[in-house]
Structure formats: C-alpha cells, structure tokens
PDB file of C-alpha atoms and ligand atoms in Angstrom:
ATOM      1  CA  MET J  42     -28.260  -7.554 -27.292  1.00  0.00           C
ATOM      2  CA  THR J  43     -26.181  -8.805 -24.435  1.00  0.00           C
ATOM      3  CA  GLN J  44     -22.499  -8.678 -25.177  1.00  0.00           C
ATOM      4  CA  LYS J  45     -21.354 -11.832 -23.432  1.00  0.00           C
ATOM      5  CA  ASN J  46     -17.716 -10.826 -23.655  1.00  0.00           C
ATOM      6  CA  ASP J  47     -18.184  -7.401 -22.005  1.00  0.00           C
ATOM      7  CA  PRO J  48     -18.719  -7.942 -18.282  1.00  0.00           C
ATOM      8  CA  ALA J  49     -18.905  -4.214 -17.499  1.00  0.00           C
ATOM      9  CA  SER J  50     -21.780  -3.571 -19.935  1.00  0.00           C
ATOM     10  CA  ASN J  51     -23.471  -6.809 -18.880  1.00  0.00           C
ATOM     11  CA  LEU J  52     -23.246  -5.565 -15.315  1.00  0.00           C
ATOM     12  CA  ALA J  53     -24.944  -2.301 -16.267  1.00  0.00           C
ATOM     13  CA  LYS J  54     -27.748  -4.237 -17.931  1.00  0.00           C
ATOM     14  CA  VAL J  55     -28.233  -6.538 -14.928  1.00  0.00           C
ATOM     15  CA  ARG J  56     -28.334  -3.541 -12.588  1.00  0.00           C
ATOM     16  CA  ALA J  57     -30.932  -1.818 -14.809  1.00  0.00           C
ATOM     17  CA  ASP J  58     -33.013  -5.007 -14.891  1.00  0.00           C
ATOM     18  CA  ILE J  59     -32.803  -5.288 -11.090  1.00  0.00           C
ATOM     19  CA  ALA J  60     -33.995  -1.716 -10.683  1.00  0.00           C
ATOM     20  CA  GLN J  61     -36.832  -2.313 -13.142  1.00  0.00           C
ATOM     21  CA  ALA J  62     -37.898  -5.565 -11.441  1.00  0.00           C
ATOM     22  CA  ALA J  63     -37.854  -3.778  -8.074  1.00  0.00           C
ATOM     23  CA  GLU J  64     -39.957  -0.951  -9.433  1.00  0.00           C
ATOM     24  CA  ASP J  65     -42.425  -3.375 -11.056  1.00  0.00           C
ATOM     25  CA  ALA J  66     -42.768  -5.097  -7.669  1.00  0.00           C
ATOM     26  CA  GLY J  67     -43.274  -1.790  -5.849  1.00  0.00           C
ATOM     27  CA  ARG J  68     -40.003  -2.247  -3.994  1.00  0.00           C
ATOM     28  CA  ASP J  69     -37.120   0.081  -3.331  1.00  0.00           C
ATOM     29  CA  PRO J  70     -34.284  -0.884  -5.663  1.00  0.00           C
ATOM     30  CA  SER J  71     -31.739  -0.113  -2.942  1.00  0.00           C
ATOM     31  CA  ASP J  72     -33.183  -3.028  -0.937  1.00  0.00           C
ATOM     32  CA  ILE J  73     -31.890  -5.458  -3.520  1.00  0.00           C
ATOM     33  CA  HIS J  74     -28.238  -6.456  -3.427  1.00  0.00           C
ATOM     34  CA  LEU J  75     -26.370  -7.911  -6.373  1.00  0.00           C
ATOM     35  CA  VAL J  76     -23.899 -10.649  -5.530  1.00  0.00           C
ATOM     36  CA  ALA J  77     -21.730 -11.031  -8.694  1.00  0.00           C
ATOM     37  CA  VAL J  78     -20.804 -14.693  -8.921  1.00  0.00           C
ATOM     38  CA  SER J  79     -17.208 -14.780 -10.186  1.00  0.00           C
ATOM     39  CA  LYS J  80     -16.435 -18.485  -9.651  1.00  0.00           C
ATOM     40  CA  VAL J  81     -14.118 -20.022 -12.215  1.00  0.00           C
ATOM     41  CA  HIS J  82     -13.342 -16.623 -13.768  1.00  0.00           C
ATOM     42  CA  GLU J  83      -9.832 -15.186 -13.557  1.00  0.00           C
ATOM     43  CA  ALA J  84      -8.885 -11.850 -12.078  1.00  0.00           C
ATOM     44  CA  ASP J  85      -8.606 -10.164 -15.444  1.00  0.00           C
ATOM     45  CA  THR J  86     -12.307 -10.889 -16.123  1.00  0.00           C
ATOM     46  CA  ILE J  87     -13.271  -9.679 -12.657  1.00  0.00           C
ATOM     47  CA  VAL J  88     -11.314  -6.395 -12.728  1.00  0.00           C
ATOM     48  CA  PRO J  89     -13.578  -4.605 -15.274  1.00  0.00           C
ATOM     49  CA  VAL J  90     -16.543  -5.386 -13.026  1.00  0.00           C
ATOM     50  CA  LEU J  91     -14.686  -3.976 -10.012  1.00  0.00           C
ATOM     51  CA  GLU J  92     -13.751  -0.925 -12.074  1.00  0.00           C
ATOM     52  CA  ALA J  93     -17.466  -0.494 -12.887  1.00  0.00           C
ATOM     53  CA  GLY J  94     -18.122  -0.183  -9.172  1.00  0.00           C
ATOM     54  CA  GLN J  95     -19.352  -3.660  -8.175  1.00  0.00           C
ATOM     55  CA  ARG J  96     -18.081  -4.629  -4.730  1.00  0.00           C
ATOM     56  CA  VAL J  97     -20.082  -7.653  -3.638  1.00  0.00           C
ATOM     57  CA  PHE J  98     -18.981 -11.023  -5.100  1.00  0.00           C
ATOM     58  CA  GLY J  99     -19.794 -14.675  -4.609  1.00  0.00           C
ATOM     59  CA  GLU J 100     -17.479 -17.666  -4.852  1.00  0.00           C
ATOM     60  CA  ASN J 101     -18.343 -21.254  -4.275  1.00  0.00           C
ATOM     61  CA  ARG J 102     -14.929 -22.770  -3.456  1.00  0.00           C
ATOM     62  CA  VAL J 103     -12.762 -21.752  -0.546  1.00  0.00           C
ATOM     63  CA  GLN J 104      -9.446 -22.657  -2.168  1.00  0.00           C
ATOM     64  CA  GLU J 105     -10.239 -20.796  -5.364  1.00  0.00           C
ATOM     65  CA  ALA J 106     -11.330 -17.686  -3.416  1.00  0.00           C
ATOM     66  CA  GLU J 107      -8.180 -17.822  -1.298  1.00  0.00           C
ATOM     67  CA  ALA J 108      -6.045 -17.854  -4.404  1.00  0.00           C
ATOM     68  CA  LYS J 109      -7.886 -15.064  -6.209  1.00  0.00           C
ATOM     69  CA  TRP J 110      -9.184 -12.438  -3.790  1.00  0.00           C
ATOM     70  CA  PRO J 111      -6.418 -11.372  -1.436  1.00  0.00           C
ATOM     71  CA  ALA J 112      -4.564  -9.654  -4.333  1.00  0.00           C
ATOM     72  CA  LEU J 113      -7.780  -8.033  -5.562  1.00  0.00           C
ATOM     73  CA  ARG J 114      -8.582  -6.799  -2.061  1.00  0.00           C
ATOM     74  CA  GLU J 115      -5.257  -4.903  -1.985  1.00  0.00           C
ATOM     75  CA  THR J 116      -6.486  -2.700  -4.842  1.00  0.00           C
ATOM     76  CA  TYR J 117     -10.184  -2.700  -3.827  1.00  0.00           C
ATOM     77  CA  PRO J 118     -10.235  -2.963  -0.014  1.00  0.00           C
ATOM     78  CA  ASP J 119     -14.008  -2.505   0.279  1.00  0.00           C
ATOM     79  CA  ILE J 120     -14.927  -5.816  -1.361  1.00  0.00           C
ATOM     80  CA  THR J 121     -17.504  -8.019   0.344  1.00  0.00           C
ATOM     81  CA  LEU J 122     -17.088 -11.687  -0.526  1.00  0.00           C
ATOM     82  CA  HIS J 123     -19.919 -14.222  -0.063  1.00  0.00           C
ATOM     83  CA  LEU J 124     -19.364 -17.971   0.238  1.00  0.00           C
ATOM     84  CA  ILE J 125     -22.200 -19.526  -1.803  1.00  0.00           C
ATOM     85  CA  GLY J 126     -20.912 -23.128  -2.096  1.00  0.00           C
ATOM     86  CA  PRO J 127     -20.821 -26.036   0.320  1.00  0.00           C
ATOM     87  CA  LEU J 128     -18.411 -25.708   3.246  1.00  0.00           C
ATOM     88  CA  GLN J 129     -16.408 -28.659   4.579  1.00  0.00           C
ATOM     89  CA  SER J 130     -15.337 -28.755   8.244  1.00  0.00           C
ATOM     90  CA  ASN J 131     -11.629 -28.794   7.364  1.00  0.00           C
ATOM     91  CA  LYS J 132     -12.053 -25.556   5.337  1.00  0.00           C
ATOM     92  CA  VAL J 133     -13.888 -23.550   7.985  1.00  0.00           C
ATOM     93  CA  LYS J 134     -10.780 -21.784   9.251  1.00  0.00           C
ATOM     94  CA  ASN J 135      -9.781 -20.730   5.725  1.00  0.00           C
ATOM     95  CA  ALA J 136     -13.309 -19.739   4.852  1.00  0.00           C
ATOM     96  CA  VAL J 137     -13.615 -17.456   7.897  1.00  0.00           C
ATOM     97  CA  ALA J 138     -10.291 -15.853   6.994  1.00  0.00           C
ATOM     98  CA  THR J 139     -11.261 -15.319   3.331  1.00  0.00           C
ATOM     99  CA  PHE J 140     -14.984 -14.506   3.253  1.00  0.00           C
ATOM    100  CA  ASP J 141     -17.220 -11.767   4.740  1.00  0.00           C
ATOM    101  CA  VAL J 142     -20.552 -13.586   4.583  1.00  0.00           C
ATOM    102  CA  ILE J 143     -21.275 -17.345   4.773  1.00  0.00           C
ATOM    103  CA  GLU J 144     -24.465 -18.091   2.799  1.00  0.00           C
ATOM    104  CA  THR J 145     -24.330 -21.861   3.112  1.00  0.00           C
ATOM    105  CA  VAL J 146     -24.803 -22.904   6.690  1.00  0.00           C
ATOM    106  CA  ASP J 147     -26.453 -26.207   5.832  1.00  0.00           C
ATOM    107  CA  ARG J 148     -25.960 -28.553   8.771  1.00  0.00           C
ATOM    108  CA  MET J 149     -25.306 -28.472  12.513  1.00  0.00           C
ATOM    109  CA  LYS J 150     -21.750 -29.738  12.191  1.00  0.00           C
ATOM    110  CA  ILE J 151     -20.808 -26.735  10.089  1.00  0.00           C
ATOM    111  CA  ALA J 152     -22.767 -24.331  12.290  1.00  0.00           C
ATOM    112  CA  LYS J 153     -20.811 -25.542  15.286  1.00  0.00           C
ATOM    113  CA  ALA J 154     -17.458 -25.429  13.493  1.00  0.00           C
ATOM    114  CA  LEU J 155     -18.224 -21.847  12.415  1.00  0.00           C
ATOM    115  CA  ALA J 156     -19.230 -20.849  15.963  1.00  0.00           C
ATOM    116  CA  ASN J 157     -15.964 -22.299  17.320  1.00  0.00           C
ATOM    117  CA  GLU J 158     -13.892 -20.539  14.735  1.00  0.00           C
ATOM    118  CA  PHE J 159     -15.618 -17.197  15.298  1.00  0.00           C
ATOM    119  CA  GLU J 160     -14.922 -17.554  18.984  1.00  0.00           C
ATOM    120  CA  ARG J 161     -11.287 -18.459  18.327  1.00  0.00           C
ATOM    121  CA  VAL J 162     -10.612 -15.469  16.086  1.00  0.00           C
ATOM    122  CA  GLY J 163     -12.831 -13.087  18.084  1.00  0.00           C
ATOM    123  CA  ARG J 164     -14.842 -12.056  15.023  1.00  0.00           C
ATOM    124  CA  SER J 165     -18.200 -13.236  13.789  1.00  0.00           C
ATOM    125  CA  LEU J 166     -19.430 -13.199  10.186  1.00  0.00           C
ATOM    126  CA  PRO J 167     -23.042 -12.735   9.023  1.00  0.00           C
ATOM    127  CA  CYS J 168     -24.461 -16.160   8.098  1.00  0.00           C
ATOM    128  CA  TYR J 169     -27.422 -17.380   6.041  1.00  0.00           C
ATOM    129  CA  VAL J 170     -29.024 -20.799   6.357  1.00  0.00           C
ATOM    130  CA  GLN J 171     -29.279 -22.748   3.138  1.00  0.00           C
ATOM    131  CA  VAL J 172     -32.720 -24.288   2.731  1.00  0.00           C
ATOM    132  CA  ASN J 173     -33.253 -27.342   0.527  1.00  0.00           C
ATOM    133  CA  THR J 174     -36.621 -26.056  -0.676  1.00  0.00           C
ATOM    134  CA  GLY J 175     -36.950 -28.856  -3.238  1.00  0.00           C
ATOM    135  CA  GLU J 176     -36.101 -31.525  -0.622  1.00  0.00           C
ATOM    136  CA  GLU J 177     -33.635 -32.991  -3.099  1.00  0.00           C
ATOM    137  CA  PRO J 178     -31.665 -35.841  -1.526  1.00  0.00           C
ATOM    138  CA  GLN J 179     -28.437 -34.921  -3.333  1.00  0.00           C
ATOM    139  CA  LYS J 180     -28.643 -31.234  -2.483  1.00  0.00           C
ATOM    140  CA  ALA J 181     -27.273 -29.499   0.609  1.00  0.00           C
ATOM    141  CA  GLY J 182     -29.498 -27.517   2.913  1.00  0.00           C
ATOM    142  CA  ILE J 183     -31.939 -27.805   5.760  1.00  0.00           C
ATOM    143  CA  ALA J 184     -35.317 -29.335   4.977  1.00  0.00           C
ATOM    144  CA  PRO J 185     -38.107 -26.753   5.175  1.00  0.00           C
ATOM    145  CA  GLU J 186     -39.808 -28.375   8.180  1.00  0.00           C
ATOM    146  CA  ASP J 187     -36.511 -28.269  10.127  1.00  0.00           C
ATOM    147  CA  VAL J 188     -35.563 -24.677   9.357  1.00  0.00           C
ATOM    148  CA  GLU J 189     -37.216 -23.089  12.361  1.00  0.00           C
ATOM    149  CA  ALA J 190     -35.570 -25.344  14.899  1.00  0.00           C
ATOM    150  CA  PHE J 191     -32.234 -25.120  13.112  1.00  0.00           C
ATOM    151  CA  VAL J 192     -32.268 -21.311  13.006  1.00  0.00           C
ATOM    152  CA  LYS J 193     -33.266 -21.207  16.653  1.00  0.00           C
ATOM    153  CA  GLU J 194     -30.410 -23.515  17.677  1.00  0.00           C
ATOM    154  CA  CYS J 195     -27.926 -21.519  15.578  1.00  0.00           C
ATOM    155  CA  ARG J 196     -29.010 -18.220  17.114  1.00  0.00           C
ATOM    156  CA  ASP J 197     -29.733 -19.148  20.719  1.00  0.00           C
ATOM    157  CA  GLY J 198     -27.462 -22.111  21.176  1.00  0.00           C
ATOM    158  CA  LEU J 199     -24.458 -21.109  19.062  1.00  0.00           C
ATOM    159  CA  ARG J 200     -24.891 -17.337  18.976  1.00  0.00           C
ATOM    160  CA  LEU J 201     -24.418 -17.242  15.230  1.00  0.00           C
ATOM    161  CA  ASP J 202     -25.494 -14.053  13.476  1.00  0.00           C
ATOM    162  CA  ILE J 203     -28.086 -15.645  11.242  1.00  0.00           C
ATOM    163  CA  GLN J 204     -29.337 -12.813   8.991  1.00  0.00           C
ATOM    164  CA  GLY J 205     -31.342 -14.751   6.448  1.00  0.00           C
ATOM    165  CA  LEU J 206     -32.026 -17.753   4.258  1.00  0.00           C
ATOM    166  CA  MET J 207     -30.766 -18.844   0.842  1.00  0.00           C
ATOM    167  CA  CYS J 208     -31.967 -21.440  -1.624  1.00  0.00           C
ATOM    168  CA  ILE J 209     -31.026 -22.978  -4.952  1.00  0.00           C
ATOM    169  CA  PRO J 210     -34.276 -24.341  -6.509  1.00  0.00           C
ATOM    170  CA  PRO J 211     -34.227 -27.639  -8.422  1.00  0.00           C
ATOM    171  CA  ILE J 212     -33.091 -27.029 -11.995  1.00  0.00           C
ATOM    172  CA  ASP J 213     -36.111 -28.765 -13.553  1.00  0.00           C
ATOM    173  CA  GLU J 214     -38.822 -26.981 -11.583  1.00  0.00           C
ATOM    174  CA  GLU J 215     -40.584 -23.661 -11.745  1.00  0.00           C
ATOM    175  CA  PRO J 216     -38.512 -21.580  -9.265  1.00  0.00           C
ATOM    176  CA  ALA J 217     -41.364 -19.283  -8.211  1.00  0.00           C
ATOM    177  CA  LEU J 218     -42.790 -21.811  -5.768  1.00  0.00           C
ATOM    178  CA  HIS J 219     -39.372 -22.193  -4.123  1.00  0.00           C
ATOM    179  CA  PHE J 220     -38.816 -18.448  -3.942  1.00  0.00           C
ATOM    180  CA  ALA J 221     -42.268 -17.944  -2.372  1.00  0.00           C
ATOM    181  CA  LEU J 222     -41.556 -20.721   0.167  1.00  0.00           C
ATOM    182  CA  LEU J 223     -38.189 -19.259   1.152  1.00  0.00           C
ATOM    183  CA  SER J 224     -39.648 -15.779   1.425  1.00  0.00           C
ATOM    184  CA  ASP J 225     -42.484 -16.947   3.687  1.00  0.00           C
ATOM    185  CA  MET J 226     -40.127 -18.833   5.928  1.00  0.00           C
ATOM    186  CA  ALA J 227     -37.813 -15.858   6.307  1.00  0.00           C
ATOM    187  CA  ASP J 228     -40.733 -13.600   7.133  1.00  0.00           C
ATOM    188  CA  ARG J 229     -42.091 -15.995   9.734  1.00  0.00           C
ATOM    189  CA  LEU J 230     -38.682 -16.229  11.382  1.00  0.00           C
ATOM    190  CA  GLY J 231     -38.130 -12.489  11.296  1.00  0.00           C
ATOM    191  CA  LEU J 232     -35.090 -12.825   9.038  1.00  0.00           C
ATOM    192  CA  GLY J 233     -34.470  -9.871   6.712  1.00  0.00           C
ATOM    193  CA  VAL J 234     -32.210 -11.492   4.119  1.00  0.00           C
ATOM    194  CA  LYS J 235     -33.577 -13.670   1.287  1.00  0.00           C
ATOM    195  CA  SER J 236     -30.789 -14.845  -1.050  1.00  0.00           C
ATOM    196  CA  MET J 237     -32.536 -16.297  -4.113  1.00  0.00           C
ATOM    197  CA  GLY J 238     -32.473 -15.905  -7.885  1.00  0.00           C
ATOM    198  CA  MET J 239     -29.664 -16.479 -10.368  1.00  0.00           C
ATOM    199  CA  SER J 240     -29.032 -15.370 -14.001  1.00  0.00           C
ATOM    200  CA  ALA J 241     -32.117 -17.127 -15.369  1.00  0.00           C
ATOM    201  CA  ASP J 242     -34.630 -16.007 -12.739  1.00  0.00           C
ATOM    202  CA  TYR J 243     -33.397 -13.075 -10.633  1.00  0.00           C
ATOM    203  CA  GLU J 244     -36.250 -10.820 -11.811  1.00  0.00           C
ATOM    204  CA  LYS J 245     -38.800 -13.370 -10.676  1.00  0.00           C
ATOM    205  CA  ALA J 246     -36.966 -13.757  -7.370  1.00  0.00           C
ATOM    206  CA  ILE J 247     -37.134  -9.963  -6.866  1.00  0.00           C
ATOM    207  CA  SER J 248     -40.868 -10.022  -7.516  1.00  0.00           C
ATOM    208  CA  LEU J 249     -41.121 -12.628  -4.725  1.00  0.00           C
ATOM    209  CA  GLY J 250     -39.056 -10.757  -2.141  1.00  0.00           C
ATOM    210  CA  ALA J 251     -35.348 -11.489  -2.834  1.00  0.00           C
ATOM    211  CA  THR J 252     -33.003  -9.122  -1.093  1.00  0.00           C
ATOM    212  CA  HIS J 253     -29.844 -10.710  -2.582  1.00  0.00           C
ATOM    213  CA  VAL J 254     -29.620 -12.132  -6.083  1.00  0.00           C
ATOM    214  CA  ARG J 255     -26.606 -14.216  -7.067  1.00  0.00           C
ATOM    215  CA  VAL J 256     -25.771 -13.577 -10.712  1.00  0.00           C
ATOM    216  CA  GLY J 257     -22.855 -15.097 -12.597  1.00  0.00           C
ATOM    217  CA  THR J 258     -23.404 -15.930 -16.253  1.00  0.00           C
ATOM    218  CA  ALA J 259     -25.462 -12.812 -17.042  1.00  0.00           C
ATOM    219  CA  ILE J 260     -22.491 -10.670 -16.003  1.00  0.00           C
ATOM    220  CA  PHE J 261     -19.363 -12.691 -16.776  1.00  0.00           C
ATOM    221  CA  GLY J 262     -20.612 -14.806 -19.670  1.00  0.00           C
ATOM    222  CA  ASP J 263     -20.326 -18.561 -19.892  1.00  0.00           C
ATOM    223  CA  ARG J 264     -18.014 -20.110 -17.390  1.00  0.00           C
ATOM    224  CA  PRO J 265     -14.824 -21.661 -18.705  1.00  0.00           C
ATOM    225  CA  LYS J 266     -14.545 -25.359 -17.792  1.00  0.00           C
ATOM    226  CA  ARG J 267     -12.503 -26.061 -14.653  1.00  0.00           C
ATOM    227  CA  ASP J 268      -9.364 -28.086 -15.349  1.00  0.00           C
TER     228      ASP J 268
HETATM  229  C1  PLP D 509     -22.989 -20.511  -9.798  1.00  0.00           C
HETATM  230  C2  PLP D 509     -23.976 -20.080  -8.788  1.00  0.00           C
HETATM  231  C3  PLP D 509     -24.817 -18.997  -9.030  1.00  0.00           C
HETATM  232  C4  PLP D 509     -24.774 -18.160 -10.302  1.00  0.00           C
HETATM  233  O1  PLP D 509     -25.357 -18.873 -11.379  1.00  0.00           O
HETATM  234  P1  PLP D 509     -25.628 -18.199 -12.795  1.00  0.00           P
HETATM  235  O2  PLP D 509     -26.665 -19.028 -13.410  1.00  0.00           O
HETATM  236  O3  PLP D 509     -24.321 -18.235 -13.531  1.00  0.00           O
HETATM  237  O4  PLP D 509     -26.066 -16.780 -12.557  1.00  0.00           O
HETATM  238  C5  PLP D 509     -25.697 -18.601  -8.024  1.00  0.00           C
HETATM  239  N1  PLP D 509     -25.758 -19.305  -6.860  1.00  0.00           N
HETATM  240  C6  PLP D 509     -24.987 -20.388  -6.595  1.00  0.00           C
HETATM  241  C7  PLP D 509     -25.113 -21.067  -5.307  1.00  0.00           C
HETATM  242  C8  PLP D 509     -24.049 -20.797  -7.566  1.00  0.00           C
HETATM  243  O5  PLP D 509     -23.306 -21.857  -7.301  1.00  0.00           O
END
C-alpha cells in the first residue's frame, strides 16, 4: 500500500518501480532520471525527500521556486531544479537565476529571451523543447511538424543548448502514442533527453524511451490547493 503521507517511503517505491520498468524494457536503470515535482508543497514536505537522497526537482512556477529553493539549496547545494511550467518573457531573468534546466522552451520569443539572458549572465542552461504532441490549441508547445525547424533555429541560430524534448499528453488520451511520437522525434533529431511520463504513466513512458520522468503525486501525495 502506498502511504500517501510518507514522501520518503513513496520515493523508495517510485525508485523501485522505475528500476523495474527499466529492467522490463531491457534498459539500464541509471539512464532514467527522476524529477520529483514539488510544486505547491512546502519545504517541510520536501525535506524528507531531500534527506532520502533525491536531488532533482521540478517546479512549474518561477515565483514559487524563487521563494522556496534558495533556502533549501543552502543545506543541499547539489540540487538540480527543472522548470516544467510555462515561462513568460518577464520572468526569464528570474528563471535563469533560479533554475538549472529549462524544460519548457515552447516558442521562439522565449527561446530568444533565454538566449539573450544566457549571453548577459555569461552562463547557459540546458534546455528542452516542449512539444504539443496532442496539437491541443490551449496547450503550450511546438507542433510536431514544426519541431525540427524550431530545434535547428534554437541550436544554430540562437546557440541554445537543446538537450531534448518534453511533452504533456492530453489528459483524455492514451499517452503511449504521444510518448512514442516524442521518442521518435528525439531520435530523429539526435537529442538524447526525452522528458515524458508523470505519476499515472511513468512506467509506460520508460518502456517507450523516457530518460526523465516527472513525478509529483506518487511521491508527495495529493497537492494542497493553491490559495
Ligand atoms: C504537475 C506536473 C507533473 C507531475 O504530475 P503528477 O501527476 O503529480 O505526477 C509533471 N509534469 C508537469 C509539466 C507538471 O506540471
């Protein structure tokens, strides 16, 4: 039984499930990276997961991450923080100062703003391109048919360090098709990172090639409502 109120033991279970899914897929478990999604949760919920050895976390809001993580980094300096939510132009500066990986490069305006900021601070972060695999009008991301040109422009034109692709499949669809699509695209473009799979489907994502799974609820339990 999952103990929803015990993040450290939930973490152990998720790690074991990841290792098993990797083994089932004939993959090396060390090729799969767990991004623990701590959005909405307070530091006292996150600390037990840090104490259990987890160092890679995902947050979807720049302001929330800025408020929460600098203090945690003082105690755990080797944290890697991924931005997994939409980035607005006016938050790019703060995002680059707060995060270590930007998973959500989803339009040229943001790609350019990131490139400018990296140049300004003299430091570049690894970036992933968010792909709107379901072509949902309300969802962020590059349409599948535009990904190749977008990645090329980001790499060659803007000199961004594009390491991979990420997707969030439509909630009402079988995710496997979206995972397979993302995986194929990454392979064709020679991109090593495939960020796909959340609490409900990370094992499936691993079977289809995920290198990074973003897992929140299965570790931290249900998210409290934001005020
Ligand atoms: C919240 C979130 C997750 C984690 O979702 P869970 O279902 O809680 O595991 C993963 N990816 C993104 C982009 C998210 O916003």
